[in-house]
Tab-separated table of C-alpha atoms in Angstrom:
chain	number	residue	atom	x	y	z
A	243	UNK	CA	-42.546	-47.766	55.044
A	244	UNK	CA	-40.133	-44.898	56.214
A	245	UNK	CA	-37.159	-47.348	56.170
A	246	UNK	CA	-37.947	-48.568	52.572
A	247	UNK	CA	-38.358	-45.054	51.380
A	248	UNK	CA	-35.031	-43.874	52.752
A	249	UNK	CA	-33.394	-46.961	51.360
A	250	UNK	CA	-34.651	-46.184	47.846
A	251	UNK	CA	-33.454	-42.600	48.082
A	252	UNK	CA	-30.002	-43.784	49.300
A	253	UNK	CA	-29.816	-46.291	46.444
A	254	UNK	CA	-30.627	-43.650	43.895
A	255	UNK	CA	-28.145	-41.150	45.150
A	256	UNK	CA	-25.460	-43.920	45.037
A	257	UNK	CA	-26.394	-44.795	41.531
A	258	UNK	CA	-26.236	-41.080	40.440
A	259	UNK	CA	-22.826	-40.817	41.991
A	260	UNK	CA	-21.538	-43.938	40.236
A	261	UNK	CA	-22.983	-42.614	36.855
A	262	UNK	CA	-21.346	-39.315	37.360
A	263	UNK	CA	-17.993	-40.838	38.145
A	264	UNK	CA	-18.204	-43.189	35.158
A	265	UNK	CA	-19.255	-40.172	32.852
A	266	UNK	CA	-16.386	-38.170	34.260
A	267	UNK	CA	-13.842	-41.026	33.554
A	268	UNK	CA	-15.253	-41.251	29.962
A	269	UNK	CA	-14.992	-37.603	29.384
A	270	UNK	CA	-11.379	-37.565	30.751
A	271	UNK	CA	-10.404	-40.381	28.478
A	272	UNK	CA	-12.210	-39.038	25.408
A	273	UNK	CA	-10.523	-35.580	25.750
A	274	UNK	CA	-7.198	-36.698	27.007
A	275	UNK	CA	-4.462	-34.873	24.975
A	276	UNK	CA	-2.033	-37.745	25.565
A	277	UNK	CA	-4.379	-40.340	23.862
A	278	UNK	CA	-5.139	-37.683	21.015
A	279	UNK	CA	-1.404	-37.197	20.435
A	280	UNK	CA	-0.786	-40.902	20.275
A	281	UNK	CA	-3.573	-41.330	17.697
A	282	UNK	CA	-2.243	-38.601	15.475
A	283	UNK	CA	1.481	-39.759	15.860
A	284	UNK	CA	0.558	-43.265	15.081
A	285	UNK	CA	-1.128	-42.182	11.839
A	286	UNK	CA	1.723	-39.945	10.748
A	287	UNK	CA	4.329	-42.695	11.386
A	288	UNK	CA	2.197	-44.945	9.153
A	289	UNK	CA	1.885	-42.446	6.282
A	290	UNK	CA	5.517	-41.411	6.550
A	291	UNK	CA	6.787	-38.788	4.034
A	292	UNK	CA	3.743	-39.468	1.660
A	293	UNK	CA	2.093	-36.024	2.180
A	294	UNK	CA	-1.000	-37.054	0.019
A	295	UNK	CA	-1.534	-39.919	2.496
A	296	UNK	CA	-1.047	-37.546	5.430
A	297	UNK	CA	-3.790	-35.242	3.938
A	298	UNK	CA	-6.178	-38.252	3.619
A	299	UNK	CA	-5.448	-39.389	7.136
A	300	UNK	CA	-6.081	-36.005	8.621
A	301	UNK	CA	-9.269	-35.814	6.600
A	302	UNK	CA	-10.691	-39.100	7.874
A	303	UNK	CA	-9.462	-38.719	11.364
A	304	UNK	CA	-11.522	-35.516	11.950
A	305	UNK	CA	-14.568	-37.785	12.143
A	306	UNK	CA	-13.131	-39.780	15.043
A	307	UNK	CA	-11.034	-37.410	16.832
A	308	UNK	CA	-11.942	-34.046	18.555
A	309	UNK	CA	-10.053	-31.553	16.381
A	310	UNK	CA	-12.057	-28.656	17.793
A	311	UNK	CA	-10.795	-29.372	21.360
A	312	UNK	CA	-7.201	-30.325	20.559
A	313	UNK	CA	-6.573	-27.922	17.547
A	314	UNK	CA	-3.362	-26.682	19.222
A	315	UNK	CA	-2.001	-30.288	19.872
A	316	UNK	CA	-2.785	-31.233	16.267
A	317	UNK	CA	-0.887	-28.323	14.807
A	318	UNK	CA	1.939	-28.641	17.221
A	319	UNK	CA	2.475	-32.290	16.001
A	320	UNK	CA	2.212	-31.327	12.383
A	321	UNK	CA	4.761	-28.630	12.725
A	322	UNK	CA	7.157	-29.835	15.361
A	323	UNK	CA	6.387	-33.652	15.776
A	324	UNK	CA	4.818	-33.414	19.224
A	325	UNK	CA	3.322	-31.056	21.892
A	326	UNK	CA	5.408	-28.020	22.526
A	327	UNK	CA	6.134	-26.790	26.052
A	328	UNK	CA	6.403	-23.002	26.623
A	329	UNK	CA	9.285	-21.591	24.888
A	330	UNK	CA	9.160	-24.077	22.032
A	331	UNK	CA	10.769	-27.124	23.325
A	332	UNK	CA	9.146	-30.517	22.735
A	333	UNK	CA	7.399	-32.040	25.827
A	334	UNK	CA	9.701	-34.838	27.084
A	335	UNK	CA	6.916	-37.199	28.397
A	336	UNK	CA	5.022	-37.187	25.134
A	337	UNK	CA	5.015	-39.492	22.164
A	338	UNK	CA	6.459	-37.819	19.046
A	339	UNK	CA	6.788	-38.358	15.298
A	340	UNK	CA	9.793	-37.754	13.026
A	341	UNK	CA	7.355	-36.974	10.098
A	342	UNK	CA	6.557	-33.342	10.484
A	343	UNK	CA	7.451	-29.872	9.060
A	344	UNK	CA	10.646	-29.328	11.222
A	345	UNK	CA	12.174	-32.692	10.040
A	346	UNK	CA	11.263	-32.299	6.337
A	347	UNK	CA	13.858	-31.075	3.696
A	348	UNK	CA	14.443	-27.252	3.688
A	349	UNK	CA	13.315	-26.532	0.113
A	350	UNK	CA	10.433	-24.599	-1.520
A	351	UNK	CA	8.845	-27.679	-3.115
A	352	UNK	CA	8.551	-29.507	0.146
A	353	UNK	CA	7.289	-26.376	1.935
A	354	UNK	CA	4.542	-25.895	-0.750
A	355	UNK	CA	3.447	-29.522	-0.328
A	356	UNK	CA	3.078	-28.931	3.406
A	357	UNK	CA	1.151	-25.805	2.814
A	358	UNK	CA	-1.205	-28.003	0.711
A	359	UNK	CA	-1.620	-30.230	3.722
A	360	UNK	CA	-2.639	-27.450	5.964
A	361	UNK	CA	-4.787	-25.898	3.222
A	362	UNK	CA	-6.845	-29.125	2.727
A	363	UNK	CA	-7.150	-29.722	6.478
A	364	UNK	CA	-8.545	-26.204	7.077
A	365	UNK	CA	-10.832	-26.290	4.136
A	366	UNK	CA	-12.313	-29.479	5.188
A	367	UNK	CA	-12.733	-28.339	8.970
A	368	UNK	CA	-13.419	-24.567	8.680
A	369	UNK	CA	-13.601	-24.272	12.464
A	370	UNK	CA	-9.779	-24.810	12.494
A	371	UNK	CA	-9.114	-21.556	10.834
A	372	UNK	CA	-8.985	-19.448	14.070
A	373	UNK	CA	-6.985	-22.137	15.932
A	374	UNK	CA	-4.441	-22.234	13.085
A	375	UNK	CA	-3.838	-18.574	13.226
A	376	UNK	CA	-3.403	-18.729	16.923
A	377	UNK	CA	-0.984	-21.512	16.440
A	378	UNK	CA	1.075	-19.522	13.998
A	379	UNK	CA	1.194	-16.534	16.246
A	380	UNK	CA	2.373	-18.830	19.078
A	381	UNK	CA	5.036	-20.495	17.017
A	382	UNK	CA	6.448	-17.114	15.974
A	383	UNK	CA	6.794	-16.226	19.659
A	384	UNK	CA	8.749	-19.451	20.162
A	385	UNK	CA	11.309	-18.687	17.474
A	386	UNK	CA	14.150	-18.554	19.936
A	387	UNK	CA	13.525	-22.197	20.925
A	388	UNK	CA	13.885	-23.459	17.316
A	389	UNK	CA	16.965	-24.097	15.300
A	390	UNK	CA	17.918	-21.771	12.303
A	391	UNK	CA	16.714	-24.409	9.880
A	392	UNK	CA	13.399	-24.883	11.744
A	393	UNK	CA	12.873	-21.116	11.719
A	394	UNK	CA	13.588	-20.958	7.844
A	395	UNK	CA	11.135	-23.839	7.302
A	396	UNK	CA	8.444	-22.051	9.347
A	397	UNK	CA	9.124	-18.693	7.573
A	398	UNK	CA	8.827	-20.351	4.016
A	399	UNK	CA	5.568	-22.157	5.124
A	400	UNK	CA	4.191	-18.974	6.570
A	401	UNK	CA	4.983	-16.968	3.447
A	402	UNK	CA	3.273	-19.479	1.197
A	403	UNK	CA	0.212	-19.684	3.448
A	404	UNK	CA	-0.078	-15.870	3.430
A	405	UNK	CA	0.108	-15.766	-0.264
A	406	UNK	CA	-2.537	-18.383	-0.517
A	407	UNK	CA	-4.909	-16.621	1.758
A	408	UNK	CA	-4.861	-19.225	4.421
A	409	UNK	CA	-3.591	-16.777	7.074
A	410	UNK	CA	-4.245	-13.091	7.893
A	411	UNK	CA	-1.090	-10.785	7.849
A	412	UNK	CA	-2.187	-10.002	11.412
A	413	UNK	CA	-0.145	-12.952	12.577
A	414	UNK	CA	3.070	-10.976	11.891
A	415	UNK	CA	2.381	-8.792	14.910
A	416	UNK	CA	4.064	-11.580	16.914
A	417	UNK	CA	7.322	-10.556	15.276
A	418	UNK	CA	7.165	-7.244	17.061
A	419	UNK	CA	7.819	-8.952	20.331
A	420	UNK	CA	10.525	-7.159	22.306
A	421	UNK	CA	12.743	-10.124	23.019
A	422	UNK	CA	12.537	-11.461	19.437
A	423	UNK	CA	13.525	-7.942	18.117
A	424	UNK	CA	16.351	-7.644	20.620
A	425	UNK	CA	17.793	-10.987	19.547
A	426	UNK	CA	17.680	-10.003	15.853
A	427	UNK	CA	15.286	-12.992	15.191
A	428	UNK	CA	12.458	-10.819	13.811
A	429	UNK	CA	14.256	-9.356	10.755
A	430	UNK	CA	15.864	-12.466	9.889
A	431	UNK	CA	12.674	-14.446	9.892
A	432	UNK	CA	11.014	-11.658	8.061
A	433	UNK	CA	13.456	-11.840	5.359
A	434	UNK	CA	12.746	-15.625	4.650
A	435	UNK	CA	8.979	-15.076	5.004
A	436	UNK	CA	8.714	-12.073	2.577
A	437	UNK	CA	10.937	-13.811	0.048
A	438	UNK	CA	8.603	-16.840	0.062
A	439	UNK	CA	5.512	-14.619	-0.085
A	440	UNK	CA	6.737	-12.345	-2.806
A	441	UNK	CA	7.835	-15.372	-4.874
A	442	UNK	CA	4.139	-16.452	-4.887
A	443	UNK	CA	2.440	-13.044	-5.150
A	444	UNK	CA	3.772	-9.536	-6.372
A	445	UNK	CA	4.678	-6.796	-3.921
A	446	UNK	CA	1.363	-5.117	-4.587
A	447	UNK	CA	-0.566	-8.025	-3.303
A	448	UNK	CA	1.757	-8.231	-0.341
A	449	UNK	CA	1.294	-4.503	0.356
A	450	UNK	CA	-2.478	-4.763	0.176
A	451	UNK	CA	-2.544	-7.574	2.663
A	452	UNK	CA	-0.290	-5.666	5.064
A	453	UNK	CA	-2.296	-2.463	4.706
A	454	UNK	CA	-5.510	-4.184	5.303
A	455	UNK	CA	-4.499	-4.993	8.917
A	456	UNK	CA	-2.271	-1.964	9.625
A	457	UNK	CA	1.044	-3.871	9.497
A	458	UNK	CA	2.452	-1.797	6.661
A	459	UNK	CA	3.194	1.183	8.795
A	460	UNK	CA	4.865	-0.898	11.553
A	461	UNK	CA	7.617	-2.771	9.645
A	462	UNK	CA	10.291	-0.514	11.210
A	463	UNK	CA	9.330	-2.266	14.510
A	464	UNK	CA	11.211	-5.398	13.350
A	465	UNK	CA	14.299	-3.558	14.527
A	466	UNK	CA	15.532	-2.406	17.925
A	467	UNK	CA	14.844	1.192	18.697
A	468	UNK	CA	18.459	2.306	18.106
A	469	UNK	CA	18.262	0.822	14.515
A	470	UNK	CA	14.879	2.109	13.439
A	471	UNK	CA	16.071	4.491	10.736
A	472	UNK	CA	14.997	4.633	7.052
A	473	UNK	CA	18.598	4.112	5.865
A	474	UNK	CA	19.194	1.037	8.156
A	475	UNK	CA	15.830	-0.489	7.123
A	476	UNK	CA	16.444	0.034	3.395
A	477	UNK	CA	20.087	-1.267	3.601
A	478	UNK	CA	19.151	-4.430	5.550
A	479	UNK	CA	16.396	-5.509	3.243
A	480	UNK	CA	18.084	-4.508	0.000
A	481	UNK	CA	21.301	-6.313	0.988
A	482	UNK	CA	18.992	-9.445	1.708
A	483	UNK	CA	17.610	-9.275	-1.830
A	484	UNK	CA	14.305	-7.585	-0.950
A	485	UNK	CA	14.471	-4.146	-2.402
A	486	UNK	CA	10.741	-4.406	-3.166
A	487	UNK	CA	10.126	-4.411	0.567
A	488	UNK	CA	12.549	-1.527	1.140
A	489	UNK	CA	10.737	0.446	-1.532
A	490	UNK	CA	7.354	-0.317	0.066
A	491	UNK	CA	8.397	0.909	3.378
A	492	UNK	CA	9.791	4.067	1.768
A	493	UNK	CA	6.471	4.757	-0.123
A	494	UNK	CA	4.663	4.080	3.219
A	495	UNK	CA	6.784	6.620	5.042
A	496	UNK	CA	6.336	9.071	2.241
A	497	UNK	CA	2.507	8.611	2.425
A	498	UNK	CA	2.624	9.179	6.204
A	499	UNK	CA	4.596	12.378	5.621
A	500	UNK	CA	2.172	13.588	2.950
A	501	UNK	CA	-0.785	12.896	5.276
A	502	UNK	CA	0.747	14.940	8.057
A	503	UNK	CA	1.809	17.693	5.586
A	504	UNK	CA	-1.846	17.855	4.266
A	505	UNK	CA	-3.344	18.027	7.751
A	506	UNK	CA	-0.948	20.867	8.679
A	507	UNK	CA	-1.859	22.876	5.599
A	508	UNK	CA	-5.489	22.333	6.107
A	509	UNK	CA	-5.011	23.518	9.811
A	510	UNK	CA	-3.206	26.670	8.515
A	511	UNK	CA	-6.068	27.438	6.103
A	512	UNK	CA	-8.625	27.032	8.858
A	513	UNK	CA	-6.587	29.506	11.145
A	514	UNK	CA	-6.568	32.027	8.303
A	515	UNK	CA	-2.746	32.127	7.872
A	516	UNK	CA	-1.781	34.047	4.672
A	517	UNK	CA	-1.181	32.456	1.384
A	518	UNK	CA	2.261	33.735	1.333
A	519	UNK	CA	3.019	31.919	4.518
A	520	UNK	CA	1.361	28.714	3.424
A	521	UNK	CA	3.457	28.773	0.136
A	522	UNK	CA	6.706	29.303	2.100
A	523	UNK	CA	5.851	26.493	4.392
A	524	UNK	CA	5.098	24.208	1.412
A	525	UNK	CA	8.380	25.067	-0.342
A	526	UNK	CA	10.275	24.396	2.872
A	527	UNK	CA	8.654	21.057	3.211
A	528	UNK	CA	9.600	20.179	-0.395
A	529	UNK	CA	13.217	20.712	0.522
A	530	UNK	CA	13.103	19.155	3.910
A	531	UNK	CA	11.191	16.046	3.073
A	532	UNK	CA	12.353	15.611	-0.500
A	533	UNK	CA	8.750	15.784	-1.761
A	534	UNK	CA	8.421	16.512	-5.546
A	535	UNK	CA	6.387	19.465	-6.741
A	536	UNK	CA	3.945	16.895	-8.263
A	537	UNK	CA	3.226	15.413	-4.822
A	538	UNK	CA	2.919	18.908	-3.323
A	539	UNK	CA	0.416	20.108	-5.895
A	540	UNK	CA	-1.731	16.956	-5.130
A	541	UNK	CA	-1.526	17.767	-1.420
A	542	UNK	CA	-2.402	21.455	-2.020
A	543	UNK	CA	-5.318	20.536	-4.315
A	544	UNK	CA	-6.752	18.207	-1.621
A	545	UNK	CA	-6.188	20.720	1.042
A	546	UNK	CA	-7.958	23.531	-0.853
A	547	UNK	CA	-10.942	21.359	-1.739
A	548	UNK	CA	-11.250	20.005	1.754
A	549	UNK	CA	-11.290	23.480	3.443
A	550	UNK	CA	-14.934	24.170	2.532
A	551	UNK	CA	-18.263	22.467	2.976
A	552	UNK	CA	-19.711	22.016	-0.624
A	553	UNK	CA	-23.343	22.601	-1.507
A	554	UNK	CA	-24.938	19.310	-2.384
A	555	UNK	CA	-27.095	20.908	-5.253
A	556	UNK	CA	-25.266	20.420	-8.606
A	557	UNK	CA	-26.577	23.779	-9.960
A	558	UNK	CA	-25.132	25.697	-7.066
A	559	UNK	CA	-21.881	23.907	-6.473
A	560	UNK	CA	-20.387	25.103	-9.749
A	561	UNK	CA	-20.470	28.785	-8.854
A	562	UNK	CA	-19.256	28.015	-5.313
A	563	UNK	CA	-16.314	25.942	-6.630
A	564	UNK	CA	-15.165	28.644	-9.261
A	565	UNK	CA	-15.364	31.294	-6.557
A	566	UNK	CA	-13.445	29.167	-4.068
A	567	UNK	CA	-10.722	28.134	-6.474
A	568	UNK	CA	-10.231	31.720	-7.818
A	569	UNK	CA	-9.660	32.879	-4.338
A	570	UNK	CA	-7.165	30.045	-3.600
A	571	UNK	CA	-5.566	29.926	-7.136
A	572	UNK	CA	-2.193	31.530	-5.715
A	573	UNK	CA	-1.709	28.279	-3.708
A	574	UNK	CA	-2.021	26.229	-6.754
A	575	UNK	CA	-0.054	28.428	-9.020
A	576	UNK	CA	2.882	28.392	-6.574
A	577	UNK	CA	3.360	24.661	-7.084
A	578	UNK	CA	2.811	24.321	-10.856
A	579	UNK	CA	5.997	25.778	-12.098
A	580	UNK	CA	6.653	22.559	-14.103
A	581	UNK	CA	4.683	21.093	-16.933
A	582	UNK	CA	4.454	17.708	-15.156
A	583	UNK	CA	2.956	19.599	-12.116
A	584	UNK	CA	0.247	21.114	-14.296
A	585	UNK	CA	-0.632	17.813	-15.733
A	586	UNK	CA	-0.743	16.171	-12.279
A	587	UNK	CA	-3.105	18.843	-11.120
A	588	UNK	CA	-5.440	18.316	-14.059
A	589	UNK	CA	-5.564	14.513	-13.308
A	590	UNK	CA	-6.378	15.433	-9.654
A	591	UNK	CA	-9.106	17.617	-10.851
A	592	UNK	CA	-10.450	14.875	-13.098
A	593	UNK	CA	-10.428	12.389	-10.217
A	594	UNK	CA	-12.047	14.619	-7.799
A	595	UNK	CA	-14.870	15.454	-10.196
A	596	UNK	CA	-15.405	11.847	-10.979
A	597	UNK	CA	-15.412	10.751	-7.278
A	598	UNK	CA	-17.705	13.610	-6.196
A	599	UNK	CA	-20.828	13.094	-8.548
A	600	UNK	CA	-22.211	16.515	-8.051
A	601	UNK	CA	-18.907	17.967	-9.572
A	602	UNK	CA	-19.234	15.995	-12.866
A	603	UNK	CA	-20.528	19.017	-14.845
A	604	UNK	CA	-18.086	21.334	-13.217
A	605	UNK	CA	-14.973	19.809	-14.615
A	606	UNK	CA	-14.593	22.009	-17.764
A	607	UNK	CA	-15.319	25.259	-15.883
A	608	UNK	CA	-12.645	24.503	-13.368
A	609	UNK	CA	-10.116	23.780	-16.027
A	610	UNK	CA	-11.054	26.923	-17.807
A	611	UNK	CA	-10.522	28.887	-14.607
A	612	UNK	CA	-7.083	27.385	-13.929
A	613	UNK	CA	-6.216	28.375	-17.578
A	614	UNK	CA	-7.337	31.932	-17.210
A	615	UNK	CA	-5.437	32.516	-13.949
A	616	UNK	CA	-2.287	30.950	-15.458
A	617	UNK	CA	-2.221	27.826	-13.188
A	618	UNK	CA	-2.217	25.510	-16.207
A	619	UNK	CA	-1.001	26.241	-19.780
A	620	UNK	CA	-2.569	25.086	-23.080
A	621	UNK	CA	0.219	22.681	-23.621
A	622	UNK	CA	-0.786	20.935	-20.311
A	623	UNK	CA	-4.554	20.974	-21.336
A	624	UNK	CA	-3.891	19.628	-24.738
A	625	UNK	CA	-1.617	16.898	-23.508
A	626	UNK	CA	-4.188	15.946	-20.873
A	627	UNK	CA	-6.853	15.866	-23.643
A	628	UNK	CA	-4.988	13.892	-26.356
A	629	UNK	CA	-3.109	11.248	-24.334
A	630	UNK	CA	-2.665	11.737	-20.579
A	631	UNK	CA	-6.178	11.704	-19.180
A	632	UNK	CA	-7.484	9.022	-16.702
A	633	UNK	CA	-10.125	6.452	-17.558
A	634	UNK	CA	-12.390	7.816	-14.947
A	635	UNK	CA	-15.250	9.690	-16.487
A	636	UNK	CA	-13.202	9.839	-19.717
A	637	UNK	CA	-16.038	10.120	-22.192
A	638	UNK	CA	-17.961	12.723	-20.160
A	639	UNK	CA	-14.965	15.087	-19.469
A	640	UNK	CA	-13.568	14.761	-22.968
A	641	UNK	CA	-16.876	15.791	-24.418
A	642	UNK	CA	-16.992	18.802	-21.886
A	643	UNK	CA	-13.549	19.932	-22.984
A	644	UNK	CA	-14.025	19.440	-26.715
A	645	UNK	CA	-14.951	23.142	-27.603
A	646	UNK	CA	-12.365	24.611	-25.341
A	647	UNK	CA	-9.665	22.311	-26.884
A	648	UNK	CA	-10.735	23.333	-30.441
A	649	UNK	CA	-10.435	27.083	-29.423
A	650	UNK	CA	-6.967	26.412	-27.991
A	651	UNK	CA	-5.921	24.696	-31.141
A	652	UNK	CA	-7.143	27.440	-33.329
A	653	UNK	CA	-5.668	30.182	-31.164
A	654	UNK	CA	-2.375	28.381	-31.173
A	655	UNK	CA	-2.388	28.253	-34.888
A	656	UNK	CA	-3.306	31.875	-35.197
A	657	UNK	CA	-0.505	32.990	-32.752
A	658	UNK	CA	1.941	30.765	-34.543
A	659	UNK	CA	1.145	32.445	-37.967
A	660	UNK	CA	1.272	35.853	-36.321
A	661	UNK	CA	4.746	35.009	-34.800
A	662	UNK	CA	5.974	33.551	-38.143
A	663	UNK	CA	4.937	36.728	-40.096
A	664	UNK	CA	6.666	38.903	-37.535
A	665	UNK	CA	9.811	36.837	-37.705
A	666	UNK	CA	9.849	37.008	-41.561
A	667	UNK	CA	9.388	40.833	-41.414
A	668	UNK	CA	12.125	40.987	-38.713
A	669	UNK	CA	14.703	39.056	-40.758
A	670	UNK	CA	13.893	40.970	-43.838
A	671	UNK	CA	14.581	44.207	-42.033
A	672	UNK	CA	17.878	42.774	-40.528
A	673	UNK	CA	18.975	41.893	-44.064
A	674	UNK	CA	18.590	45.415	-45.170
A	675	UNK	CA	20.239	46.739	-42.078
A	676	UNK	CA	23.124	44.472	-42.711
A	677	UNK	CA	23.602	45.806	-46.259
A	678	UNK	CA	23.478	49.418	-44.796
A	679	UNK	CA	26.267	48.759	-42.494
A	680	UNK	CA	28.274	47.156	-45.174
A	681	UNK	CA	27.877	50.181	-47.501
A	682	UNK	CA	28.480	53.551	-45.745
A	683	UNK	CA	27.388	55.562	-48.647
A	684	UNK	CA	24.030	53.641	-48.922
A	685	UNK	CA	23.661	53.878	-45.136
A	686	UNK	CA	23.948	57.770	-45.188
A	687	UNK	CA	21.568	57.999	-48.141
A	688	UNK	CA	18.994	55.512	-46.485
A	689	UNK	CA	19.079	57.323	-43.226
A	690	UNK	CA	18.249	60.626	-44.865
A	691	UNK	CA	15.161	59.047	-46.645
A	692	UNK	CA	13.945	56.365	-44.189
A	693	UNK	CA	15.533	57.063	-40.769
A	694	UNK	CA	12.928	54.838	-38.922
A	695	UNK	CA	14.005	51.623	-40.793
A	696	UNK	CA	17.406	51.446	-38.810
A	697	UNK	CA	15.682	52.154	-35.522
A	698	UNK	CA	12.921	49.540	-36.087
A	699	UNK	CA	15.632	46.994	-37.040
A	700	UNK	CA	17.778	47.666	-33.962
A	701	UNK	CA	14.767	47.561	-31.684
A	702	UNK	CA	13.673	44.181	-32.815
A	703	UNK	CA	17.168	42.717	-32.628
A	704	UNK	CA	17.204	43.771	-29.093
A	705	UNK	CA	13.813	42.063	-28.487
A	706	UNK	CA	15.335	38.764	-29.943
A	707	UNK	CA	18.094	38.793	-27.455
């Protein structure tokens, strides 16, 4: 009995071992990258340059082949014709196809057609999205191993895919690789890529995508450290026909400067530094950083409004705001020496009151205060009211300002009539004085009877000068 029992156990163990070996061989065969590559290459060779047929082949093959496991191999073949070894060279011992991105004609039409192939493939098999982004990151690191034509095609394709939303702009971080930057490959590749991207989307769309992943502030890193200057960056991309990118980088640097400036001004306020010193600092920064007065008044407004914790109750915040702004009005007045600066301030006030709901009813009172303390003029207020206001809260704020604007217009008309009457009176006296000087006898006679007339005329002429 014992012999039979041990024999049964032995036979079971042998069977289990054989089964495991067979399963292992099966798994190895099923997930063998060589066999996967041969299947893809064979299909591409059959479809040839017909990219519609390529897309259909890839669509149907996903049901039979394991795209999830071999995503990298799949994308290597579609781009380079075969599996890539480290550095970007094709593996010598692998089957390859001549029907791929790198062997295609170097023109926009063909690159758009290839972009559609990738787009359809990823839409059909959503799980390939992450693998595709990783593939593009890897390919960018392999730029040195590709020919100039291959780099150009990859750049054009990447730009189109970025424009279509098939890729995140985060893949561009590969271009900041030290070796690529040192070799000058990063900026050259970026030129082709951004030209392709901007031809599909406008620069604002490109900027938004870059800003979303924090790449917009790193574009200078495309160049070696000794060439990371605003002038070099601007000249390089402007000469390459990408002035939009040069302007984008300039605006980004200006934004960075403004943020630092605002931070410093807020710090000075919190430390209780005098308004005189803060104003002097602001004027110095205008000269040093080439910031316009309009930008500075925006920074100053934000700094002033950020330097206090506001009451959340609408009925209390108005009084608090008026008191605070009256106290800090010298800071605002110092940077509204131009009409455009006054208008800029009014727009910032409108925007602030709209964005902070408990300030909605405070807008008119803030503008009235700024007018009373000579920060803004009636001309600026009237221009804002009639044509230059923002759409944000337009109906609410215009209604608030209606009576004040009517008062300004009436006061302006009254002042105009007063000045006109004074000028008429003045010129009539000047005419009489002129006659007096031309006729000595009449002058002597007139001075005896009305000596004040001559003095009045002379005083007003001096005022005119």
